[in-house]
XYZ file of C-alpha atoms in Angstrom:
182
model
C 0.000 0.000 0.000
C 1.158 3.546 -0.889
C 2.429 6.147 2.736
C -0.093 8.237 1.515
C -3.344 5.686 1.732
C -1.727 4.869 4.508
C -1.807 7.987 6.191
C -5.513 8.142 5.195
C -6.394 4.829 6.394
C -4.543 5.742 10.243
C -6.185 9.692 10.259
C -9.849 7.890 9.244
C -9.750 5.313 11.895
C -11.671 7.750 14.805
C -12.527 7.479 18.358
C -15.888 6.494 17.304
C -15.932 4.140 14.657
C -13.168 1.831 16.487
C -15.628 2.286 19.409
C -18.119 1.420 17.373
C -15.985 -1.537 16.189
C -14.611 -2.755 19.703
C -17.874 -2.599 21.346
C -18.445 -6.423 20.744
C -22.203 -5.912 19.690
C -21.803 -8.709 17.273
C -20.815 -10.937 19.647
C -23.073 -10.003 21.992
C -26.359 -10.100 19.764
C -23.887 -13.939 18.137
C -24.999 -15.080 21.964
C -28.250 -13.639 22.266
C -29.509 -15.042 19.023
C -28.301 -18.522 20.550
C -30.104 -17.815 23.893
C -33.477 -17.562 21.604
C -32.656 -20.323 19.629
C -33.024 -17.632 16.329
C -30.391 -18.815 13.559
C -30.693 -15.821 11.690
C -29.498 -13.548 14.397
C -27.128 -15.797 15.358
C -25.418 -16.254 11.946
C -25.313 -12.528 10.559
C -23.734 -11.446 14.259
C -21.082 -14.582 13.637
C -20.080 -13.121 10.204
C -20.114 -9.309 11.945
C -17.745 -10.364 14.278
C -15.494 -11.814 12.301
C -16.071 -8.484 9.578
C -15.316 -5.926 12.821
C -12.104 -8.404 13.900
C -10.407 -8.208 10.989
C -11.298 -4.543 10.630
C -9.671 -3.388 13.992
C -6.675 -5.774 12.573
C -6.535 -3.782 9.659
C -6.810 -0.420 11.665
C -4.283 -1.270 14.156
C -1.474 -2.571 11.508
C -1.879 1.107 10.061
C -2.563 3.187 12.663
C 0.363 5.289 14.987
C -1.471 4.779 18.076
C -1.320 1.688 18.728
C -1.427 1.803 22.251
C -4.698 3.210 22.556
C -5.899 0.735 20.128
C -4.677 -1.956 22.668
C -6.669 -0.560 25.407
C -9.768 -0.207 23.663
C -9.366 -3.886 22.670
C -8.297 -4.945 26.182
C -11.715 -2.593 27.505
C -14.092 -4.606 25.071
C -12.361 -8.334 25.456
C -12.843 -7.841 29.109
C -16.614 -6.254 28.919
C -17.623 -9.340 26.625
C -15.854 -11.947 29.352
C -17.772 -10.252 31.937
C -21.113 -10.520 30.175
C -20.881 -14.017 29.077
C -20.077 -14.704 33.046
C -22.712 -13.062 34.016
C -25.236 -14.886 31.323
C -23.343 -18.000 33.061
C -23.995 -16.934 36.402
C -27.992 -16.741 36.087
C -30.122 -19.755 36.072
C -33.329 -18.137 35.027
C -33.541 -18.272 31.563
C -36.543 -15.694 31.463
C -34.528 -13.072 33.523
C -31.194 -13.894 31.547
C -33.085 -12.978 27.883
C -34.212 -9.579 29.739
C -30.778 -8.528 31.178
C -28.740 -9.736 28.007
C -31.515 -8.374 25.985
C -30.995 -5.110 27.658
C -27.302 -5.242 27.646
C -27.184 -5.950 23.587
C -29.715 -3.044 23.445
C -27.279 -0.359 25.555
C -24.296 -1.427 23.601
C -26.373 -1.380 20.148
C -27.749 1.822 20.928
C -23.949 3.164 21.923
C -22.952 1.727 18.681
C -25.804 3.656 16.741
C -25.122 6.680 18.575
C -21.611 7.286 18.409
C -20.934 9.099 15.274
C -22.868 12.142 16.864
C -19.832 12.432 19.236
C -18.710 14.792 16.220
C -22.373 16.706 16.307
C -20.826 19.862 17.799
C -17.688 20.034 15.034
C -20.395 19.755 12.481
C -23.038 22.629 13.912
C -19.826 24.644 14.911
C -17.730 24.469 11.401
C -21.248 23.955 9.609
C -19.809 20.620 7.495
C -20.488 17.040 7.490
C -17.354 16.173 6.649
C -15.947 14.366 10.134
C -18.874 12.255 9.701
C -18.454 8.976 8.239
C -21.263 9.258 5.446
C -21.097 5.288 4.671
C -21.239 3.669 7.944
C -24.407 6.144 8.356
C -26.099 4.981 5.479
C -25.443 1.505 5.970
C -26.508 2.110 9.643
C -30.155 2.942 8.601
C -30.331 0.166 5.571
C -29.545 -2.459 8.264
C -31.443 -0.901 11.172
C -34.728 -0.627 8.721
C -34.170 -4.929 7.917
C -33.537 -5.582 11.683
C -36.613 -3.505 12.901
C -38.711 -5.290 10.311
C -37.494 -8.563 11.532
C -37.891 -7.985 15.161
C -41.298 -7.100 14.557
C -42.032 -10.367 12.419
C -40.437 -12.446 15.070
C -41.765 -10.161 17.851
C -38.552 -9.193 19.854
C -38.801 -5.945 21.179
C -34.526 -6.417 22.324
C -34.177 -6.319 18.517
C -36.942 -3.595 17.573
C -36.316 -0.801 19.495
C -33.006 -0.331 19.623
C -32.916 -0.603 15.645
C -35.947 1.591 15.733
C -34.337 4.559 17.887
C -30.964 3.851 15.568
C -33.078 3.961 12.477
C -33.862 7.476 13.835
C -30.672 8.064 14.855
C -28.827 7.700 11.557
C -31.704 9.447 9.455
C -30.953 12.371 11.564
C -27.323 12.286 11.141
C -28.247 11.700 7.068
C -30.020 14.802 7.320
C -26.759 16.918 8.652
C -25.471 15.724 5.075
C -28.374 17.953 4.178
C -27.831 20.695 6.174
C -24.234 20.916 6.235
C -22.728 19.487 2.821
C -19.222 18.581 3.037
C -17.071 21.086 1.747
């Protein structure tokens, strides 16, 4: 690869979107979707995981701060372990789907949320351009399928907190509006 795509790769790689990526939500829904017994959730989080580990690969061979990489991966290895303990450590199966179901919907929500950590650069030097226009989009294409199929399978865990991020990321489409790049 060429220094300068190089540069662009390590300068693109933001707080947020390796948040976004470290957060584990994959495999957090990857165990949910096996607590309900629902393949399809299950299989799609499998192939995210894999997607967002070789992404923060990619980002960390490139990137000049590596050390904070390391942290962020050491935060989310070590909130993952402590969730899958704690689905380990109930008995209930009822009161396990409504505690992991809330915990995938705090992280998902954190996930969908994140790129408005750059709100105020964007209302103060009135462009969109620190926003990452493509994981947007793609946000609210795959928030609109999984609100959809929460409803058809009747999981509110998986409908509102695609619901609130289909909001979410239609408002942060419509700062492209506002406040074209330059």
């Amino acid at each position: 690869m060429t220094s300068e795509f190089k540069d662009v790769l390590a300068v693109a790689a933001s707080f947020c979107q390796i948040i976004q990526l470290l957060s584990g939500v994959c495999a957090l829904w990857t165990n949910y979707g096996m607590m309900i017994e629902e393949m399809a959730i299950t299989l799609v989080n499998i192939l995210g995981t894999a997607l967002f580990f070789g992404y923060v690969v990619t980002v960390y061979s490139y990137t000049t701060k590596k050390n904070n990489i390391l942290k962020q991966m050491l935060f989310s290895i070590l909130f993952i372990a402590t969730a899958y303990a704690y689905k380990k450590s109930i008995e209930d199966k009822e009161i396990l789907k409504l505690r992991f179901g809330m915990i995938c919907c705090a992280v998902t929500l954190s996930f969908f949320a994140a790129p408005l950590a750059n709100l105020a650069q964007v209302i103060k030097t009135k462009s969109s351009e620190t926003l990452p226009f493509p994981v947007i989009l793609m946000t609210m294409i795959v928030t609109l399928l999984w609100t959809s199929y929460g409803y058809l399978i009747n999981d509110t865990f998986i409908v509102y907190p695609n619901a609130l991020g289909l909001l979410l990321s239609c408002f942060q489409l419509f700062l492209f509006v506002i406040y074209p790049s330059r």
